[in-house]
PDB file of C-alpha atoms and ligand atoms in Angstrom:
ATOM      1  CA  MET A   1     154.948  95.125 153.952  1.00  0.00           C
ATOM      2  CA  LYS A   2     152.706  94.721 156.895  1.00  0.00           C
ATOM      3  CA  VAL A   3     150.487  97.368 157.819  1.00  0.00           C
ATOM      4  CA  VAL A   4     147.999  97.752 160.863  1.00  0.00           C
ATOM      5  CA  VAL A   5     145.292 100.619 161.480  1.00  0.00           C
ATOM      6  CA  ASP A   6     144.558 100.538 165.270  1.00  0.00           C
ATOM      7  CA  GLU A   7     140.876 100.873 164.987  1.00  0.00           C
ATOM      8  CA  GLU A   8     140.688 102.459 168.555  1.00  0.00           C
ATOM      9  CA  THR A   9     143.193 105.421 167.770  1.00  0.00           C
ATOM     10  CA  CYS A  10     142.053 105.814 164.416  1.00  0.00           C
ATOM     11  CA  ILE A  11     139.968 109.314 164.715  1.00  0.00           C
ATOM     12  CA  GLY A  12     138.940 109.080 161.155  1.00  0.00           C
ATOM     13  CA  CYS A  13     140.831 112.217 160.084  1.00  0.00           C
ATOM     14  CA  GLY A  14     140.956 110.828 156.478  1.00  0.00           C
ATOM     15  CA  THR A  15     144.685 112.432 156.016  1.00  0.00           C
ATOM     16  CA  CYS A  16     146.281 108.493 155.164  1.00  0.00           C
ATOM     17  CA  VAL A  17     143.184 108.201 152.663  1.00  0.00           C
ATOM     18  CA  GLY A  18     144.377 111.455 150.880  1.00  0.00           C
ATOM     19  CA  LEU A  19     147.767 110.548 150.663  1.00  0.00           C
ATOM     20  CA  CYS A  20     147.234 106.999 149.662  1.00  0.00           C
ATOM     21  CA  PRO A  21     143.918 105.887 148.329  1.00  0.00           C
ATOM     22  CA  GLU A  22     145.625 103.127 146.677  1.00  0.00           C
ATOM     23  CA  VAL A  23     146.167 101.246 150.190  1.00  0.00           C
ATOM     24  CA  PHE A  24     143.436 103.350 152.992  1.00  0.00           C
ATOM     25  CA  GLU A  25     139.852 103.870 152.463  1.00  0.00           C
ATOM     26  CA  LEU A  26     137.319 105.422 154.902  1.00  0.00           C
ATOM     27  CA  GLY A  27     134.686 102.473 156.250  1.00  0.00           C
ATOM     28  CA  SER A  28     131.301 103.129 156.984  1.00  0.00           C
ATOM     29  CA  ASP A  29     132.438 103.473 160.820  1.00  0.00           C
ATOM     30  CA  GLY A  30     134.711 106.080 159.667  1.00  0.00           C
ATOM     31  CA  LYS A  31     137.644 104.501 160.563  1.00  0.00           C
ATOM     32  CA  ALA A  32     140.654 103.604 158.023  1.00  0.00           C
ATOM     33  CA  TYR A  33     140.672 100.326 156.126  1.00  0.00           C
ATOM     34  CA  ILE A  34     143.045  98.798 154.035  1.00  0.00           C
ATOM     35  CA  THR A  35     141.704  98.535 150.548  1.00  0.00           C
ATOM     36  CA  GLU A  36     140.162  95.557 149.402  1.00  0.00           C
ATOM     37  CA  ASP A  37     143.267  94.630 147.354  1.00  0.00           C
ATOM     38  CA  TYR A  38     146.006  94.040 149.832  1.00  0.00           C
ATOM     39  CA  ARG A  39     143.477  93.090 152.652  1.00  0.00           C
ATOM     40  CA  GLU A  40     144.196  90.367 154.994  1.00  0.00           C
ATOM     41  CA  ASP A  41     141.987  88.672 158.008  1.00  0.00           C
ATOM     42  CA  ASP A  42     140.352  91.930 158.664  1.00  0.00           C
ATOM     43  CA  SER A  43     139.897  95.499 156.959  1.00  0.00           C
ATOM     44  CA  PHE A  44     142.355  96.895 159.281  1.00  0.00           C
ATOM     45  CA  GLU A  45     145.025  94.546 158.170  1.00  0.00           C
ATOM     46  CA  GLY A  46     147.001  94.119 154.984  1.00  0.00           C
ATOM     47  CA  GLU A  47     149.971  93.358 153.141  1.00  0.00           C
ATOM     48  CA  VAL A  48     151.245  96.056 150.744  1.00  0.00           C
ATOM     49  CA  PRO A  49     154.125  95.490 148.264  1.00  0.00           C
ATOM     50  CA  GLU A  50     157.153  97.747 148.868  1.00  0.00           C
ATOM     51  CA  ASP A  51     157.227  99.688 146.114  1.00  0.00           C
ATOM     52  CA  ILE A  52     153.859 101.852 147.046  1.00  0.00           C
ATOM     53  CA  GLU A  53     155.695 104.112 148.953  1.00  0.00           C
ATOM     54  CA  CYS A  54     152.647 106.538 149.839  1.00  0.00           C
ATOM     55  CA  THR A  55     151.876 103.929 152.330  1.00  0.00           C
ATOM     56  CA  LYS A  56     154.854 105.217 155.231  1.00  0.00           C
ATOM     57  CA  GLN A  57     153.511 108.863 154.009  1.00  0.00           C
ATOM     58  CA  GLY A  58     150.121 108.093 154.720  1.00  0.00           C
ATOM     59  CA  ALA A  59     151.346 106.149 158.247  1.00  0.00           C
ATOM     60  CA  GLU A  60     153.995 108.897 159.011  1.00  0.00           C
ATOM     61  CA  ASN A  61     151.188 111.637 158.637  1.00  0.00           C
ATOM     62  CA  CYS A  62     148.939 110.377 160.653  1.00  0.00           C
ATOM     63  CA  PRO A  63     148.009 112.559 163.725  1.00  0.00           C
ATOM     64  CA  VAL A  64     147.236 110.231 166.226  1.00  0.00           C
ATOM     65  CA  ASP A  65     150.078 107.638 165.036  1.00  0.00           C
ATOM     66  CA  ALA A  66     147.000 104.642 164.347  1.00  0.00           C
ATOM     67  CA  ILE A  67     148.859 103.133 161.439  1.00  0.00           C
ATOM     68  CA  SER A  68     152.143 101.040 162.062  1.00  0.00           C
ATOM     69  CA  VAL A  69     154.305  99.826 159.006  1.00  0.00           C
ATOM     70  CA  GLU A  70     156.547  97.037 159.560  1.00  0.00           C
TER      71      GLU A  70
HETATM   72 FE1  F3S B   1     142.656 107.545 160.924  1.00  0.00          FE
HETATM   73 FE2  F3S B   1     145.129 108.421 161.039  1.00  0.00          FE
HETATM   74 FE3  F3S B   1     143.938 107.954 158.673  1.00  0.00          FE
HETATM   75  S1  F3S B   1     143.242 109.044 162.299  1.00  0.00           S
HETATM   76  S2  F3S B   1     141.636 108.240 159.136  1.00  0.00           S
HETATM   77  S3  F3S B   1     144.784 106.246 160.243  1.00  0.00           S
HETATM   78  S4  F3S B   1     145.472 109.430 159.181  1.00  0.00           S
END
C-alpha cells in the first residue's frame, strides 16, 4: 500500500512512530518520515507491504490526519 505523510500538516506528535516504528520515524526536522526500508522518492512517501497492519493504526491515530494510506 502507498503511504504518504503530509509534511505541512504533521506536528511531530510521534503517535505514528509509537504505534508503528517499522514504518514511521521522526526525522531531524521533527516530522514523521517513512523508514528507509519502505521509503520511495522522498522521505514522506513509501510503499509498505499490506501485512504491516500497524501502518493503518498509525494513520488512523494521527491527531491531525497527516497520513494517508491507499
Ligand atoms: Fe506527525 Fe501525525 Fe505522526 S502529527 S508524527 S504524522 S502521528
